[in-house]
């Protein structure tokens, strides 16, 4: 028997190479042991059913993988036919080599959100940006108003200060004029008193 045929038969028996051949061999050994055992309560009986269930599960997985491969092959053939109509120079082998690259690109695209979700997020961000812009403009107008009010307040304070300074200057001038007028009146009084005294002396002498 050629080596290729041995490998092919072993792959057919072993399936995906995960121990199917060993499971079947173990099941056959357990079955033969159970057949040759005369005991009524033989633990090999339950063990054989457990091994049989494992073989059925493995067979179901292999069948599912086989059906999936068949569907993928049919899908690839349909895609190749569609591409072959548009690009006759492309071969199936070349297209098959491109599928891993396409799968990698598809996985990268799948990591990002869908277009509808992205557009929805953009709309929400635009609404938030509009609200922030309106808030900024409102605060800027309030700040400008407060600046004008502050400028008016400072101007009013300066005007009041000037008025107070002018009133103070007027009061000082008036006080100075009053202080300067008091000595003159004192001199007039003293002159009058001197004249009166002289008149009295003259009368006494007479």
mmCIF file of C-alpha atoms in Angstrom:
data_model
loop_
_atom_site.group_PDB
_atom_site.id
_atom_site.type_symbol
_atom_site.label_atom_id
_atom_site.label_comp_id
_atom_site.label_asym_id
_atom_site.label_seq_id
_atom_site.Cartn_x
_atom_site.Cartn_y
_atom_site.Cartn_z
ATOM 1 C CA UNK A 1 0.000 0.000 0.000
ATOM 2 C CA UNK A 2 1.398 3.367 -0.997
ATOM 3 C CA UNK A 3 2.143 5.991 1.622
ATOM 4 C CA UNK A 4 -0.325 8.442 0.077
ATOM 5 C CA UNK A 5 -3.141 5.940 0.316
ATOM 6 C CA UNK A 6 -2.289 5.157 3.940
ATOM 7 C CA UNK A 7 -2.294 8.844 4.812
ATOM 8 C CA UNK A 8 -5.562 9.377 2.945
ATOM 9 C CA UNK A 9 -7.300 6.518 4.769
ATOM 10 C CA UNK A 10 -5.934 7.672 8.091
ATOM 11 C CA UNK A 11 -7.229 11.189 7.469
ATOM 12 C CA UNK A 12 -10.619 9.796 6.510
ATOM 13 C CA UNK A 13 -10.759 7.830 9.747
ATOM 14 C CA UNK A 14 -9.158 10.433 11.996
ATOM 15 C CA UNK A 15 -11.236 13.299 10.617
ATOM 16 C CA UNK A 16 -9.723 16.629 11.650
ATOM 17 C CA UNK A 17 -6.856 14.950 13.478
ATOM 18 C CA UNK A 18 -8.294 15.517 16.948
ATOM 19 C CA UNK A 19 -8.273 11.890 18.083
ATOM 20 C CA UNK A 20 -11.247 10.397 16.220
ATOM 21 C CA UNK A 21 -9.200 7.342 15.255
ATOM 22 C CA UNK A 22 -8.186 6.803 18.882
ATOM 23 C CA UNK A 23 -11.795 7.175 20.049
ATOM 24 C CA UNK A 24 -13.000 4.516 17.625
ATOM 25 C CA UNK A 25 -10.180 2.175 18.606
ATOM 26 C CA UNK A 26 -10.933 2.665 22.294
ATOM 27 C CA UNK A 27 -14.634 2.072 21.651
ATOM 28 C CA UNK A 28 -13.882 -1.210 19.849
ATOM 29 C CA UNK A 29 -11.635 -2.365 22.692
ATOM 30 C CA UNK A 30 -14.305 -1.515 25.253
ATOM 31 C CA UNK A 31 -16.953 -3.331 23.207
ATOM 32 C CA UNK A 32 -14.808 -6.470 22.925
ATOM 33 C CA UNK A 33 -14.073 -6.335 26.641
ATOM 34 C CA UNK A 34 -17.770 -6.060 27.412
ATOM 35 C CA UNK A 35 -18.584 -8.976 25.103
ATOM 36 C CA UNK A 36 -16.002 -11.241 26.752
ATOM 37 C CA UNK A 37 -17.041 -10.294 30.293
ATOM 38 C CA UNK A 38 -19.685 -12.489 31.950
ATOM 39 C CA UNK A 39 -20.372 -10.202 34.890
ATOM 40 C CA UNK A 40 -23.877 -8.772 35.121
ATOM 41 C CA UNK A 41 -22.802 -5.333 36.337
ATOM 42 C CA UNK A 42 -19.906 -4.521 34.089
ATOM 43 C CA UNK A 43 -18.699 -0.862 34.178
ATOM 44 C CA UNK A 44 -17.566 -1.257 30.591
ATOM 45 C CA UNK A 45 -21.203 -1.017 29.485
ATOM 46 C CA UNK A 46 -21.667 2.568 30.700
ATOM 47 C CA UNK A 47 -18.178 3.473 29.566
ATOM 48 C CA UNK A 48 -18.959 2.180 26.090
ATOM 49 C CA UNK A 49 -22.072 4.369 25.858
ATOM 50 C CA UNK A 50 -20.086 7.425 26.953
ATOM 51 C CA UNK A 51 -17.464 6.752 24.298
ATOM 52 C CA UNK A 52 -20.172 6.215 21.702
ATOM 53 C CA UNK A 53 -21.705 9.599 22.602
ATOM 54 C CA UNK A 54 -18.313 11.258 22.146
ATOM 55 C CA UNK A 55 -17.954 9.651 18.727
ATOM 56 C CA UNK A 56 -21.419 10.880 17.727
ATOM 57 C CA UNK A 57 -20.564 14.426 18.828
ATOM 58 C CA UNK A 58 -17.314 14.329 16.857
ATOM 59 C CA UNK A 59 -19.168 12.979 13.829
ATOM 60 C CA UNK A 60 -21.742 15.781 14.115
ATOM 61 C CA UNK A 61 -18.982 18.397 14.212
ATOM 62 C CA UNK A 62 -17.279 16.840 11.209
ATOM 63 C CA UNK A 63 -20.557 16.789 9.303
ATOM 64 C CA UNK A 64 -21.205 20.453 10.141
ATOM 65 C CA UNK A 65 -17.709 21.416 8.971
ATOM 66 C CA UNK A 66 -18.208 19.424 5.777
ATOM 67 C CA UNK A 67 -21.514 21.166 5.029
ATOM 68 C CA UNK A 68 -19.944 24.551 5.758
ATOM 69 C CA UNK A 69 -17.094 23.811 3.373
ATOM 70 C CA UNK A 70 -19.584 22.781 0.703
ATOM 71 C CA UNK A 71 -21.491 26.040 1.099
ATOM 72 C CA UNK A 72 -18.291 28.071 1.010
ATOM 73 C CA UNK A 73 -17.154 26.254 -2.115
ATOM 74 C CA UNK A 74 -20.478 26.970 -3.802
ATOM 75 C CA UNK A 75 -20.283 30.600 -2.706
ATOM 76 C CA UNK A 76 -16.738 30.950 -4.049
ATOM 77 C CA UNK A 77 -17.777 29.411 -7.351
ATOM 78 C CA UNK A 78 -20.683 31.833 -7.688
ATOM 79 C CA UNK A 79 -18.453 34.794 -6.849
ATOM 80 C CA UNK A 80 -15.858 33.563 -9.310
ATOM 81 C CA UNK A 81 -18.497 33.290 -12.025
ATOM 82 C CA UNK A 82 -19.677 36.848 -11.364
ATOM 83 C CA UNK A 83 -16.130 38.189 -11.400
ATOM 84 C CA UNK A 84 -15.238 36.059 -14.416
ATOM 85 C CA UNK A 85 -17.988 37.721 -16.413
ATOM 86 C CA UNK A 86 -16.612 41.174 -15.598
ATOM 87 C CA UNK A 87 -12.905 40.227 -15.633
ATOM 88 C CA UNK A 88 -12.270 37.153 -17.779
ATOM 89 C CA UNK A 89 -8.501 37.269 -17.169
ATOM 90 C CA UNK A 90 -8.828 36.529 -13.424
ATOM 91 C CA UNK A 91 -8.395 32.867 -12.536
ATOM 92 C CA UNK A 92 -9.921 30.994 -9.626
ATOM 93 C CA UNK A 93 -6.494 30.377 -8.094
ATOM 94 C CA UNK A 94 -5.702 34.090 -8.112
ATOM 95 C CA UNK A 95 -9.081 34.869 -6.611
ATOM 96 C CA UNK A 96 -8.593 32.214 -3.957
ATOM 97 C CA UNK A 97 -5.292 33.825 -2.957
ATOM 98 C CA UNK A 98 -7.036 37.163 -2.497
ATOM 99 C CA UNK A 99 -9.679 35.851 -0.103
ATOM 100 C CA UNK A 100 -7.418 35.959 3.015
ATOM 101 C CA UNK A 101 -6.651 39.596 2.294
ATOM 102 C CA UNK A 102 -10.338 40.314 1.841
ATOM 103 C CA UNK A 103 -11.108 38.535 5.108
ATOM 104 C CA UNK A 104 -8.491 40.621 6.934
ATOM 105 C CA UNK A 105 -9.976 43.802 5.489
ATOM 106 C CA UNK A 106 -13.468 42.664 6.428
ATOM 107 C CA UNK A 107 -12.378 41.991 10.003
ATOM 108 C CA UNK A 108 -10.792 45.436 10.203
ATOM 109 C CA UNK A 109 -13.957 47.046 8.874
ATOM 110 C CA UNK A 110 -16.106 45.039 11.288
ATOM 111 C CA UNK A 111 -14.245 46.587 14.236
ATOM 112 C CA UNK A 112 -15.592 50.020 13.313
ATOM 113 C CA UNK A 113 -19.240 51.016 13.836
ATOM 114 C CA UNK A 114 -21.705 51.021 10.976
ATOM 115 C CA UNK A 115 -22.280 54.070 8.802
ATOM 116 C CA UNK A 116 -25.682 54.777 10.375
ATOM 117 C CA UNK A 117 -24.180 54.688 13.865
ATOM 118 C CA UNK A 118 -21.322 56.940 12.776
ATOM 119 C CA UNK A 119 -23.729 59.432 11.187
ATOM 120 C CA UNK A 120 -25.850 59.433 14.336
ATOM 121 C CA UNK A 121 -22.791 60.149 16.476
ATOM 122 C CA UNK A 122 -21.758 62.946 14.105
ATOM 123 C CA UNK A 123 -25.227 64.510 14.344
ATOM 124 C CA UNK A 124 -25.121 64.359 18.142
ATOM 125 C CA UNK A 125 -21.666 65.947 18.185
ATOM 126 C CA UNK A 126 -22.859 68.680 15.816
ATOM 127 C CA UNK A 127 -25.786 69.421 18.149
ATOM 128 C CA UNK A 128 -23.428 69.613 21.117
ATOM 129 C CA UNK A 129 -21.085 71.873 19.122
ATOM 130 C CA UNK A 130 -23.991 74.159 18.192
ATOM 131 C CA UNK A 131 -25.074 74.398 21.820
ATOM 132 C CA UNK A 132 -21.534 75.150 22.925
ATOM 133 C CA UNK A 133 -21.217 77.842 20.243
ATOM 134 C CA UNK A 134 -24.473 79.475 21.350
ATOM 135 C CA UNK A 135 -23.334 79.357 24.970
ATOM 136 C CA UNK A 136 -20.008 80.923 23.998
ATOM 137 C CA UNK A 137 -21.736 83.739 22.102
ATOM 138 C CA UNK A 138 -24.108 84.362 25.011
ATOM 139 C CA UNK A 139 -21.225 84.538 27.476
ATOM 140 C CA UNK A 140 -19.299 86.839 25.145
ATOM 141 C CA UNK A 141 -22.269 89.237 24.905
ATOM 142 C CA UNK A 142 -22.699 89.201 28.680
ATOM 143 C CA UNK A 143 -19.009 89.889 29.134
ATOM 144 C CA UNK A 144 -19.193 92.827 26.728
ATOM 145 C CA UNK A 145 -22.218 94.198 28.597
ATOM 146 C CA UNK A 146 -20.413 93.855 31.926
ATOM 147 C CA UNK A 147 -17.405 95.691 30.477
ATOM 148 C CA UNK A 148 -19.616 98.588 29.400
ATOM 149 C CA UNK A 149 -21.335 98.691 32.774
ATOM 150 C CA UNK A 150 -17.996 98.621 34.561
ATOM 151 C CA UNK A 151 -16.673 101.422 32.348
ATOM 152 C CA UNK A 152 -19.785 103.502 33.084
ATOM 153 C CA UNK A 153 -19.387 102.841 36.803
ATOM 154 C CA UNK A 154 -15.728 103.909 36.759
ATOM 155 C CA UNK A 155 -16.632 107.046 34.795
ATOM 156 C CA UNK A 156 -19.370 107.915 37.285
ATOM 157 C CA UNK A 157 -16.976 107.394 40.189
ATOM 158 C CA UNK A 158 -14.437 109.746 38.578
ATOM 159 C CA UNK A 159 -17.103 112.384 37.999
ATOM 160 C CA UNK A 160 -18.255 112.131 41.608
ATOM 161 C CA UNK A 161 -14.650 112.387 42.776
ATOM 162 C CA UNK A 162 -14.155 115.522 40.667
ATOM 163 C CA UNK A 163 -17.336 117.032 42.084
ATOM 164 C CA UNK A 164 -16.183 116.272 45.621
ATOM 165 C CA UNK A 165 -12.776 117.812 44.897
ATOM 166 C CA UNK A 166 -14.410 120.944 43.455
ATOM 167 C CA UNK A 167 -16.710 121.289 46.468
ATOM 168 C CA UNK A 168 -13.757 120.859 48.779
ATOM 169 C CA UNK A 169 -11.787 123.513 46.891
ATOM 170 C CA UNK A 170 -14.714 125.949 47.050
ATOM 171 C CA UNK A 171 -15.105 125.384 50.761
ATOM 172 C CA UNK A 172 -11.402 125.970 51.354
ATOM 173 C CA UNK A 173 -11.512 129.190 49.297
ATOM 174 C CA UNK A 174 -14.541 130.439 51.194
ATOM 175 C CA UNK A 175 -12.923 129.596 54.500
ATOM 176 C CA UNK A 176 -9.746 131.442 53.497
ATOM 177 C CA UNK A 177 -11.712 134.553 52.503
ATOM 178 C CA UNK A 178 -13.596 134.521 55.789
ATOM 179 C CA UNK A 179 -10.371 134.162 57.761
ATOM 180 C CA UNK A 180 -8.831 137.112 55.832
ATOM 181 C CA UNK A 181 -11.829 139.391 56.553
ATOM 182 C CA UNK A 182 -11.730 138.962 60.366
ATOM 183 C CA UNK A 183 -8.502 141.069 61.027
ATOM 184 C CA UNK A 184 -9.917 144.084 59.126
ATOM 185 C CA UNK A 185 -13.021 144.192 61.270
ATOM 186 C CA UNK A 186 -10.847 143.979 64.395
ATOM 187 C CA UNK A 187 -8.817 147.000 63.253
ATOM 188 C CA UNK A 188 -11.980 149.032 62.648
ATOM 189 C CA UNK A 189 -13.236 148.182 66.118
ATOM 190 C CA UNK A 190 -9.942 149.163 67.727
ATOM 191 C CA UNK A 191 -9.881 152.472 65.831
ATOM 192 C CA UNK A 192 -13.397 153.261 66.987
ATOM 193 C CA UNK A 193 -12.466 152.438 70.551
ATOM 194 C CA UNK A 194 -9.417 154.732 70.369
ATOM 195 C CA UNK A 195 -11.502 157.608 69.016
ATOM 196 C CA UNK A 196 -14.011 157.146 71.801
ATOM 197 C CA UNK A 197 -11.300 157.215 74.412
ATOM 198 C CA UNK A 198 -9.811 160.408 72.932
ATOM 199 C CA UNK A 199 -13.198 162.110 72.972
ATOM 200 C CA UNK A 200 -13.713 161.147 76.583
ATOM 201 C CA UNK A 201 -10.341 162.550 77.596
ATOM 202 C CA UNK A 202 -11.025 165.815 75.790
ATOM 203 C CA UNK A 203 -14.309 166.242 77.577
ATOM 204 C CA UNK A 204 -12.691 165.564 80.894
ATOM 205 C CA UNK A 205 -10.009 168.170 80.247
ATOM 206 C CA UNK A 206 -12.576 170.786 79.426
#
